[in-house]
Amino acid sequence: MHQNSILLLFFFLMGIALIVFTYIFFSSKKADQGMSNPLKKRFWFFLILVFILGIFASVTIPNSPYFAHAGETPAKVVHVAAAQFIFYMSEQAIDPAKPSGHPIELPANEVVEFRVTSLDVNHGFAIYDETGRLITQTQAMPGYVNRLRYKFDQPGKYHVLCLEYCGIAHQIMRTSFTVN
Amino acid sequence: MESIKIKKITSVWIITVLVLFVASIVLGILMRLNQGGALNQAPINFYSNMTIHGLTMIGIWFVAGMAGINFLMERYVKTSYKANLTAFILTVIGVVMLWVITLVGKFHVAWTFLYPMPFKIMWAKWATPAFLVAMSILSIGWLIWSISMMTQILKKYSIAQAFAWQHFTKDPSVKTPPFILISMITLVGVITCLFVAVVLMALYFAEFLSKGSFVNDALLMKNLTYFFGHTIANEMLYLGLAVLYELFAEVGGKAKWQTSWYVALAWNFTLIFILTAFFHHLYMDFVQPEGFQIIGQLASYMASLPAAAVTVFSVWVAVYRTKIKWSLTNLLFFIGVAGWVIGGFGAVIDATISNNVVLHNTLWVPAHFHSYNVMGNVLFSLAFFYWFSIQFTEKVVNERLSKLVLSLLIIGGAGFLLAFYLGGADSIPRRYSNYPAEFTSAKPLALVGAAFATVYLIPILILFVTITKRCIKVLFSSR
């Protein structure tokens, strides 16, 4: 699970930092010459950081959501209009003057595209699976349409929550759809 | 060396910051208690508290950094007392307005006030224009202060010297103190983002006064908002670092740090990265050009390089197997650097676009920025406050009290932050007054967070009392 790997990575890095800082702090209690040749060590430290970050960037950037399923034709397009404090979802374009939606069913293992906009303030369009895990998201911004492509590999009921603070009922702004 | 006036105004800044800090921590604890189900605030009250909590915290730690820089700057150049006082008066006016607007007017747009929410009136009608006026007052006050300080630096140092470019040559004839270099770099960033804040406010006013004939572009406004918000929230950390560069060696009884070619290079690059990293706030706006998104990730990664290889490494070199006179001041600095590094890991993970898609606006976000504030920048400023308070009054340091303060800060801070990180990894949304039932871990984690934040508040209150008492003495002393 993506979030678990992230948490493990964070704990691993935090552990290293805590060990290094603690070790360096206690080394000042048995002081002698200080660090020998700090410039050389600094240089190697810098190179290692550049190397690690370079690998991270080159592996992760191609996995950015903007490039997901970019060359494919979506099996289904869902229009989403967010408004304080409701989501309208429809397979037809939504009229901003008379917004309406209907229950959505999507196919599993096929690319679907959500075209997400807002009729008032900024909102979030965050898709959660049945276990309450956030699987993907985009923002709903007035005047713009964000296209989010995703392939659901598990059938079931998915929940959509607003993840951009939008006002007094932000915490209850939600909808759902089914993947068969 | 320092005039009486600068001592007094610095004392006033410190007392003001500490009073507002305690009040804002209490608001934060109330928020976590509400999320945990122990309180039952109406959402409008929760979101108003959340708005003023965020605005106040950003504001006070920025002015804390500026007050510290201003006081120590007197060692190198004469600063303008008038600019300092003007900034203080305008800050007090702006902050009082913001507290009235949010707590009385129930203005609840969060500290990010994303366009066009301030215009979707869900509060007292007067609150929106009053908010725009308050933000303009703060921006202008801080802009005057920053420009004045930069002008004073440039009266003594040329532009090239202020940026320490002569250190790229073999034998620089003039040496730029690191404090001047970092202050200069930071002030450029601060002035740039405050200028953008003024433009942002002008655009809001233009729409507000046009009565519908002029409408702003939401994507542009979001970029401007985060350019301002992200940059000022990061620059305040760099203000704290300038103070660390100036004082860390001094209070440890060591020779002052010198600027070398790599220090100069690192800080010059920091300016570029800090001004371009804000794009990571817009990763989930897929209409933003992809090039900007990638710049956001690369700049966020690269911002960590000079920070780690120069500042963090320099702190390690200064401490490793070196006899140090440890005191509350440099221990706060040292722990603050560790907190900053750990928060930095959380930030770099979140600044990775493919991670951000499952972390954006979850509790991971407050987790990482609270890390480098609660356990980083706040400790840098508290170190300065404490150091300042013992300069002019009795120098008695109670070692047992210092140990208690540091232990409670670490225990309280770590538990408070851990609850946020675990919540973020559990997909729990941020900025929810109450959690939907499916987030089973959300309420217990919120209560754990509130309990540890209360533990953190205890040493803050101890420091508040000891530092304030000494600052009040400075205020009423004629020396």
XYZ file of C-alpha atoms in Angstrom:
659
model
C 0.000 0.000 0.000
C 1.366 3.357 -1.094
C 0.721 5.178 2.185
C 2.345 2.399 4.250
C 5.514 2.584 2.138
C 5.542 6.354 2.587
C 5.206 6.034 6.363
C 7.946 3.385 6.519
C 10.281 5.549 4.432
C 9.579 8.500 6.721
C 10.223 6.498 9.897
C 13.431 5.100 8.375
C 14.716 8.581 7.511
C 13.613 9.977 10.869
C 15.423 7.117 12.629
C 18.653 7.896 10.796
C 18.337 11.610 11.631
C 17.691 10.895 15.318
C 20.687 8.517 15.530
C 23.013 11.009 13.801
C 21.920 13.990 15.915
C 22.076 11.981 19.154
C 25.505 10.563 18.298
C 26.877 13.989 17.388
C 25.438 15.542 20.545
C 27.055 12.937 22.811
C 30.359 13.144 20.900
C 30.686 16.721 22.226
C 30.967 15.233 25.738
C 34.254 13.488 24.821
C 35.672 16.374 22.903
C 39.067 16.176 21.177
C 39.974 17.396 17.706
C 36.555 17.977 16.212
C 35.775 16.575 12.787
C 38.827 15.767 10.687
C 38.757 17.147 7.140
C 35.160 18.430 7.279
C 35.270 19.932 3.775
C 35.958 16.535 2.190
C 33.228 14.876 4.270
C 30.814 17.682 3.389
C 31.549 17.139 -0.289
C 30.788 13.392 -0.064
C 27.665 14.038 1.992
C 26.492 16.456 -0.699
C 27.234 13.981 -3.509
C 25.342 11.178 -1.763
C 22.330 13.483 -1.281
C 22.403 14.545 -4.945
C 22.607 10.890 -5.988
C 19.681 9.789 -3.777
C 17.460 12.738 -4.727
C 18.371 12.294 -8.421
C 17.243 8.668 -8.324
C 14.057 9.612 -6.457
C 13.201 12.347 -8.966
C 13.888 10.205 -12.044
C 11.810 7.291 -10.696
C 8.865 9.295 -9.347
C 8.323 12.087 -11.894
C 7.254 9.692 -14.721
C 4.671 8.259 -12.280
C 2.994 11.651 -11.814
C -0.782 11.468 -12.294
C -0.644 13.835 -15.294
C 0.992 11.112 -17.385
C -1.259 8.226 -16.251
C -3.004 6.573 -19.202
C -2.182 9.627 -21.304
C -2.153 7.830 -24.654
C -5.285 5.769 -24.043
C -8.901 6.420 -24.872
C -11.062 6.352 -21.727
C -13.865 3.765 -21.687
C -16.066 6.242 -19.860
C -16.053 9.973 -19.170
C -17.664 11.341 -16.006
C -18.389 15.039 -15.645
C -18.087 16.372 -12.123
C -19.277 19.791 -10.938
C -18.510 20.614 -7.319
C -20.436 23.298 -5.459
C -20.808 24.262 -1.805
C -21.450 21.536 -0.468
C -22.425 18.962 -3.072
C -20.924 16.993 -5.960
C -22.869 16.613 -9.205
C -21.689 13.646 -11.289
C -23.059 12.865 -14.737
C -22.119 11.088 -17.935
C -23.452 14.128 -19.825
C -22.021 17.640 -19.632
C -23.407 19.546 -16.630
C -25.223 22.848 -17.154
C -23.804 25.299 -14.584
C -27.142 27.169 -14.521
C -29.130 24.026 -13.680
C -26.651 21.505 -12.369
C -27.856 17.951 -11.862
C -26.308 14.524 -11.535
C -27.189 10.863 -11.427
C -25.769 7.659 -9.900
C -22.560 6.611 -11.597
C -21.426 3.096 -12.418
C -17.978 2.536 -13.848
C -16.280 -0.495 -15.382
C -13.402 -2.178 -13.541
C -10.015 -2.577 -15.243
C -10.738 0.092 -17.823
C -9.526 3.674 -17.991
C -12.103 6.229 -16.907
C -11.758 9.989 -17.045
C -13.230 12.433 -14.520
C -13.629 16.001 -15.850
C -13.763 18.010 -12.675
C -14.739 21.635 -12.241
C -16.306 23.863 -9.613
C -19.341 26.112 -9.744
C -18.216 28.339 -6.883
C -15.047 28.042 -4.736
C -12.126 25.578 -4.887
C -13.000 22.045 -3.829
C -11.169 18.745 -3.753
C -12.278 15.598 -5.591
C -10.662 12.774 -3.632
C -11.545 9.143 -4.300
C -11.465 6.735 -1.337
C -11.850 2.949 -1.635
C -14.074 0.804 0.585
C -11.367 0.522 3.234
C -11.193 4.304 3.615
C -7.872 4.598 1.761
C -7.291 7.643 -0.453
C -6.405 6.300 -3.910
C -6.306 9.380 -6.114
C -7.505 12.972 -6.295
C -7.610 16.222 -8.191
C -8.892 19.705 -7.425
C -12.136 21.315 -8.573
C -11.417 24.904 -9.571
C -13.904 27.463 -10.890
C -13.320 28.280 -14.563
C -11.114 25.230 -15.191
C -11.606 21.513 -15.878
C -9.095 19.079 -14.358
C -8.977 15.715 -16.136
C -8.208 12.812 -13.827
C -7.674 9.390 -15.432
C -7.766 6.218 -13.368
C -8.141 2.453 -13.817
C -10.038 0.818 -10.935
C -8.847 -2.750 -10.444
C -11.297 -3.600 -7.630
C -15.094 -3.571 -8.030
C -16.975 -1.968 -5.139
C -18.337 1.269 -3.764
C -15.992 4.245 -3.824
C -16.493 7.433 -1.837
C -15.600 10.935 -2.941
C -14.673 13.500 -0.287
C -13.887 17.180 -0.629
C -10.207 17.693 0.207
C -9.957 21.436 -0.308
C -11.373 23.524 2.513
C -14.518 25.134 1.085
C -16.481 26.484 4.041
C -18.768 25.608 6.898
C -19.959 22.169 5.659
C -16.687 21.104 4.024
C -16.491 18.035 6.266
C -19.816 16.607 5.061
C -19.381 17.294 1.348
C -19.297 13.861 -0.267
C -20.691 11.516 -2.885
C -20.061 7.971 -4.093
C -20.050 5.764 -7.190
C -19.890 2.090 -7.977
C -17.315 0.125 -9.922
C -18.532 -3.157 -11.417
C 26.422 48.524 21.452
C 22.650 48.250 21.105
C 20.628 51.345 21.866
C 18.029 51.374 24.644
C 15.295 51.849 22.069
C 16.136 48.696 20.139
C 16.296 46.681 23.362
C 12.876 47.944 24.389
C 11.159 47.401 21.078
C 12.670 43.920 20.801
C 11.267 43.179 24.265
C 7.837 44.380 23.151
C 8.004 42.186 20.036
C 8.981 39.162 22.152
C 6.198 39.655 24.706
C 3.626 40.182 21.917
C 4.732 37.044 20.067
C 4.677 34.908 23.213
C 1.204 36.087 24.281
C -0.196 35.359 20.815
C 1.680 32.041 20.656
C 0.102 30.770 23.881
C -3.355 31.924 22.742
C -2.924 30.235 19.339
C -1.689 26.961 20.869
C -4.836 26.922 23.008
C -6.940 27.392 19.853
C -5.025 24.529 18.220
C -5.651 22.229 21.204
C -9.365 23.140 21.114
C -9.413 22.174 17.420
C -7.882 18.751 18.076
C -10.239 18.207 21.051
C -13.195 19.019 18.826
C -11.964 16.647 16.130
C -11.540 14.007 18.829
C -15.162 14.422 19.948
C -14.280 15.790 23.400
C -15.765 19.185 22.482
C -18.754 20.051 20.383
C -17.952 23.331 18.668
C -20.232 24.527 15.875
C -18.353 24.138 12.556
C -18.429 27.915 12.053
C -16.552 28.388 15.340
C -14.107 25.599 14.534
C -13.271 27.055 11.127
C -13.019 30.610 12.501
C -10.570 29.323 15.141
C -8.677 27.418 12.452
C -8.411 30.570 10.334
C -7.044 32.762 13.121
C -4.782 29.956 14.412
C -3.070 29.692 11.013
C -2.907 33.423 10.297
C -1.517 34.206 13.764
C 1.097 31.461 13.766
C 2.460 32.466 10.357
C 2.435 36.121 11.362
C 4.057 35.821 14.778
C 6.922 33.579 13.739
C 7.636 35.836 10.808
C 7.818 38.929 13.028
C 9.763 36.947 15.644
C 12.409 36.215 13.002
C 12.385 39.832 11.838
C 12.710 41.177 15.388
C 15.649 38.836 15.999
C 17.329 39.840 12.753
C 16.724 43.524 13.505
C 18.273 43.298 16.965
C 21.368 41.396 15.833
C 21.728 43.516 12.682
C 22.769 46.413 14.949
C 26.084 44.586 15.380
C 26.860 45.289 11.719
C 24.753 48.192 10.495
C 22.512 50.839 11.999
C 18.871 49.908 11.530
C 15.880 52.194 11.393
C 13.995 52.387 14.676
C 11.147 54.174 12.918
C 10.697 51.300 10.458
C 10.778 48.813 13.333
C 8.190 50.797 15.294
C 6.002 51.313 12.205
C 6.047 47.581 11.554
C 5.088 46.930 15.168
C 2.180 49.389 15.155
C 0.857 48.112 11.809
C 1.282 44.486 12.975
C -0.730 45.136 16.131
C -3.473 46.895 14.137
C -3.530 44.102 11.526
C -3.537 41.281 14.076
C -6.245 42.859 16.263
C -8.362 43.355 13.125
C -7.856 39.713 12.107
C -8.870 38.422 15.557
C -12.029 40.570 15.507
C -12.811 39.602 11.896
C -12.516 35.872 12.602
C -13.811 35.551 16.165
C -16.530 38.248 16.044
C -17.232 38.410 12.301
C -16.906 34.588 11.993
C -14.792 34.984 8.862
C -13.581 31.441 8.177
C -11.609 31.125 4.948
C -8.548 29.323 6.440
C -5.218 31.131 6.371
C -4.894 30.328 2.651
C -8.064 32.401 1.814
C -8.232 30.751 -1.608
C -9.955 32.877 -4.219
C -12.922 33.249 -4.591
C -13.914 32.095 -1.103
C -13.530 35.531 0.559
C -16.295 36.737 -1.789
C -18.731 33.887 -0.997
C -20.107 35.610 2.077
C -20.867 33.109 4.874
C -20.048 35.572 7.689
C -20.619 39.199 8.673
C -20.639 41.285 5.494
C -18.059 43.745 6.789
C -15.585 40.936 7.418
C -14.438 40.493 3.799
C -13.374 44.117 3.151
C -11.976 44.320 6.679
C -9.903 41.176 6.019
C -8.498 42.644 2.798
C -7.632 45.871 4.650
C -5.995 43.954 7.537
C -3.891 41.847 5.173
C -2.854 44.968 3.253
C -1.865 46.721 6.492
C 0.288 43.745 7.529
C 1.882 43.390 4.087
C 2.690 47.090 3.851
C 4.053 47.252 7.412
C 6.334 44.282 6.866
C 7.341 45.555 3.419
C 8.434 48.901 4.913
C 10.455 47.064 7.578
C 12.103 44.665 5.109
C 12.965 47.351 2.568
C 14.361 49.571 5.320
C 16.569 46.782 6.636
C 17.821 45.896 3.171
C 18.565 49.569 2.468
C 20.641 49.775 5.642
C 22.633 46.663 4.626
C 23.273 48.146 1.187
C 24.589 51.372 2.736
C 27.528 49.404 4.131
C 27.880 46.525 1.664
C 27.673 46.638 -2.130
C 25.086 44.352 -3.752
C 27.822 41.865 -4.684
C 29.184 41.921 -1.134
C 25.731 41.556 0.433
C 25.266 38.404 -1.660
C 28.877 37.370 -0.830
C 29.786 36.966 -4.507
C 33.374 38.049 -3.790
C 33.772 34.762 -1.935
C 33.808 32.980 -5.304
C 37.246 34.548 -5.919
C 40.416 33.206 -4.348
C 41.205 35.898 -1.784
C 38.168 38.030 -1.071
C 39.267 41.416 0.250
C 35.985 42.002 2.099
C 34.442 39.227 4.105
C 30.662 39.126 4.273
C 29.467 37.821 7.642
C 27.106 34.844 7.181
C 24.474 36.780 9.124
C 24.502 39.567 6.521
C 24.454 37.102 3.606
C 21.500 35.085 4.974
C 19.604 38.213 6.003
C 20.083 39.675 2.532
C 18.980 36.478 0.756
C 15.977 36.162 3.048
C 14.998 39.812 2.762
C 14.972 39.551 -1.053
C 12.588 36.591 -0.748
C 10.471 38.366 1.863
C 10.221 41.579 -0.161
C 9.323 39.618 -3.307
C 6.554 37.654 -1.619
C 5.190 40.693 0.221
C 5.106 42.593 -3.052
C 3.103 39.689 -4.521
C 0.808 39.891 -1.470
C 0.159 43.561 -2.225
C -0.626 42.683 -5.875
C -2.932 39.888 -4.666
C -4.776 42.283 -2.379
C -5.035 44.831 -5.207
C -6.654 42.166 -7.423
C -9.106 41.291 -4.651
C -9.943 44.972 -4.142
C -10.356 45.439 -7.916
C -12.967 42.671 -8.035
C -14.624 43.763 -4.803
C -15.016 47.364 -5.963
C -15.997 46.514 -9.553
C -19.350 45.028 -8.450
C -19.155 42.152 -10.917
C -17.601 43.833 -13.967
C -14.144 42.432 -13.185
C -13.565 38.808 -12.231
C -10.199 37.305 -11.348
C -8.733 34.075 -12.707
C -8.842 31.335 -10.059
C -5.630 29.603 -11.207
C -3.624 32.831 -11.278
C -4.958 33.815 -7.846
C -4.041 30.412 -6.438
C -0.500 30.718 -7.813
C -0.157 34.215 -6.333
C -1.616 33.115 -2.988
C 0.830 30.242 -2.639
C 3.745 32.270 -3.934
C 3.040 34.630 -1.046
C 1.962 32.059 1.560
C 4.537 29.366 0.891
C 7.383 31.835 0.557
C 6.672 33.792 3.715
C 6.164 30.585 5.715
C 9.578 29.369 4.531
C 11.402 32.671 4.739
C 10.517 32.947 8.404
C 12.489 29.746 8.927
C 15.474 31.287 7.146
C 15.216 34.354 9.388
C 15.548 31.924 12.289
C 18.565 30.335 10.619
C 20.296 33.716 10.255
C 19.982 34.081 14.025
C 21.368 30.549 14.468
C 24.395 31.328 12.257
C 25.069 34.411 14.371
C 24.581 32.933 17.822
C 25.176 29.169 17.770
C 28.967 29.341 17.891
C 28.971 32.413 20.145
C 26.867 30.929 22.947
C 28.871 27.689 22.744
C 32.061 29.674 23.397
C 33.449 29.143 19.889
C 34.756 31.386 17.110
C 32.068 32.928 14.919
C 31.241 31.121 11.666
C 32.782 32.577 8.520
C 31.414 32.763 4.988
C 33.242 30.491 2.550
C 32.646 29.933 -1.169
C 30.281 27.014 -0.560
C 28.267 28.908 2.070
C 27.883 31.793 -0.383
C 26.956 29.436 -3.224
C 24.464 27.485 -1.121
C 22.591 30.565 0.067
C 22.475 32.152 -3.389
C 20.936 28.957 -4.763
C 18.543 28.802 -1.826
C 17.003 32.060 -3.023
C 16.205 30.542 -6.423
C 14.783 27.309 -5.014
C 12.711 28.994 -2.350
C 11.004 31.212 -4.911
C 10.085 28.317 -7.234
C 9.173 25.542 -4.784
C 5.664 26.983 -4.167
C 4.434 25.220 -7.321
C 4.151 22.052 -5.208
C 0.995 23.510 -3.643
C -0.724 23.237 -7.024
C 0.196 19.648 -7.947
C -3.450 18.568 -7.814
C -4.497 21.352 -10.194
C -3.936 19.351 -13.345
C -4.567 22.374 -15.582
C -1.390 23.996 -14.293
C 1.310 23.556 -16.981
C 3.185 20.286 -16.361
C 6.513 22.112 -16.619
C 5.631 24.144 -13.512
C 4.661 20.971 -11.649
C 8.024 19.374 -12.397
C 9.865 22.589 -11.493
C 7.936 22.411 -8.200
C 9.244 18.917 -7.422
C 12.812 19.627 -8.541
C 12.988 22.957 -6.667
C 11.579 21.320 -3.530
C 14.220 18.586 -3.754
C 17.044 21.007 -4.537
C 16.069 23.381 -1.699
C 17.058 20.574 0.671
C 20.616 20.327 -0.731
C 22.105 23.633 0.468
C 20.112 23.336 3.690
C 21.507 19.865 4.459
C 25.020 20.116 3.027
C 25.767 23.574 4.386
C 23.613 24.555 7.374
C 22.904 21.142 8.927
C 26.410 19.872 8.190
C 27.925 23.040 9.669
C 25.990 22.471 12.895
C 27.310 18.888 12.969
C 30.888 20.063 12.362
C 30.513 22.668 15.114
C 29.406 20.051 17.629
C 31.135 16.794 16.634
C 33.846 15.958 19.178
C 34.059 19.636 20.091
C 33.930 21.061 23.572
C 30.732 23.064 23.674
C 29.331 25.200 26.455
C 25.820 23.795 26.245
C 23.024 26.046 27.463
C 19.293 26.307 26.910
C 19.970 28.639 23.961
C 22.185 26.372 21.860
C 20.298 23.229 22.880
C 17.120 24.834 21.527
C 19.036 25.607 18.312
C 20.419 22.053 18.077
C 17.071 20.330 18.704
C 15.459 22.827 16.314
C 17.838 21.773 13.536
C 16.919 18.104 14.143
C 13.198 18.982 14.033
C 13.749 20.975 10.860
C 15.521 18.014 9.221
C 12.763 15.543 10.201
C 10.050 17.940 8.997
C 12.118 18.359 5.830
C 11.914 14.598 5.175
C 8.132 14.767 5.531
C 8.098 17.772 3.192
C 10.280 16.185 0.502
C 8.114 13.036 0.570
C 5.001 15.195 0.140
C 6.658 17.338 -2.539
C 6.992 14.204 -4.697
C 4.067 14.490 -7.125
C 3.331 10.737 -7.177
C 3.105 10.750 -3.343
C 1.209 14.017 -3.177
C -1.712 12.409 -4.997
C -2.408 10.335 -1.850
C -1.144 12.873 0.727
C -2.416 16.240 -0.528
C -4.685 17.865 2.075
C -4.519 14.870 4.386
C -3.094 15.252 7.893
C 0.367 14.631 6.383
C 0.434 18.315 5.418
C -0.018 19.774 8.930
C 2.293 16.960 10.105
C 5.282 18.141 8.113
C 4.824 21.891 8.435
C 4.135 21.630 12.143
C 7.379 19.588 12.417
C 9.637 22.295 11.146
C 7.702 24.948 12.983
C 6.823 23.384 16.365
C 10.150 21.555 16.637
C 12.229 23.776 14.341
C 11.621 27.432 13.690
C 9.778 28.063 16.968
C 12.776 26.651 18.850
C 15.161 28.905 16.866
C 13.111 31.950 17.839
C 12.691 30.783 21.437
C 16.482 30.348 21.557
C 16.855 33.963 20.479
C 14.182 35.160 22.928
C 15.871 33.339 25.797
C 19.338 34.514 24.809
C 18.046 38.096 24.493
C 16.280 37.966 27.874
C 19.430 36.944 29.750
C 21.636 39.603 28.142
C 20.444 42.517 30.222
C 19.188 40.926 33.393
C 20.454 38.312 35.820
C 22.312 35.525 34.039
C 21.204 32.778 36.362
C 20.184 29.701 34.423
C 18.404 27.012 36.347
C 19.796 23.833 34.794
C 17.074 21.565 36.131
C 14.382 23.827 34.749
C 16.181 23.872 31.386
C 16.217 20.066 31.300
C 12.535 19.940 32.191
C 11.683 22.480 29.492
C 13.617 20.593 26.804
C 12.264 17.167 27.825
C 8.652 18.357 27.778
C 9.170 20.170 24.469
C 10.526 16.978 22.889
C 7.930 14.608 24.391
C 4.989 16.934 23.732
C 6.165 17.912 20.244
C 6.953 14.338 19.166
C 3.600 12.901 20.313
C 1.636 15.784 18.836
C 3.372 15.406 15.455
C 3.237 11.606 15.392
C -0.574 11.740 15.665
C -0.595 13.941 12.539
C 1.799 11.695 10.553
C -0.134 8.521 11.401
C -3.369 10.290 10.476
C -1.908 11.425 7.155
C -0.759 7.909 6.293
C -4.274 6.764 7.235
C -5.769 9.137 4.573
C -7.506 11.320 7.179
C -8.409 14.711 5.673
C -7.045 17.909 7.173
C -9.317 20.866 7.998
C -12.328 18.762 9.018
C -14.191 20.042 12.067
C -15.585 16.549 12.635
C -14.529 13.255 11.084
C -16.792 10.921 9.104
C -17.387 7.589 10.869
C -15.287 5.550 8.415
C -12.067 7.150 9.715
C -11.926 5.013 12.829
C -8.456 6.154 13.900
C -9.184 9.868 13.411
C -10.801 10.667 16.753
C -8.325 8.765 18.964
C -5.403 10.309 17.074
C -6.894 13.797 17.505
C -7.206 13.255 21.260
C -3.631 11.936 21.455
C -2.517 15.016 19.503
C -4.415 17.320 21.892
C -2.907 15.594 24.962
C 0.666 15.880 23.688
C 0.103 19.465 22.525
C -0.918 20.226 26.116
C 2.367 18.691 27.299
C 4.163 20.956 24.778
C 2.274 23.965 26.148
C 3.745 23.486 29.665
C 7.384 24.353 28.748
C 6.087 27.130 26.519
C 4.316 28.609 29.542
C 7.493 28.236 31.636
C 9.502 30.038 28.953
C 6.718 32.588 28.554
C 6.890 33.483 32.250
C 10.706 33.556 32.544
C 11.338 35.400 29.281
C 8.455 37.856 29.697
C 9.514 38.707 33.248
C 12.998 39.594 32.013
C 11.706 41.492 28.984
C 9.438 43.572 31.222
C 12.528 44.445 33.289
C 14.260 45.586 30.109
C 11.208 47.683 29.260
C 11.341 49.533 32.557
C 15.096 49.820 32.787
C 16.880 53.031 31.854
C 20.067 51.248 30.726
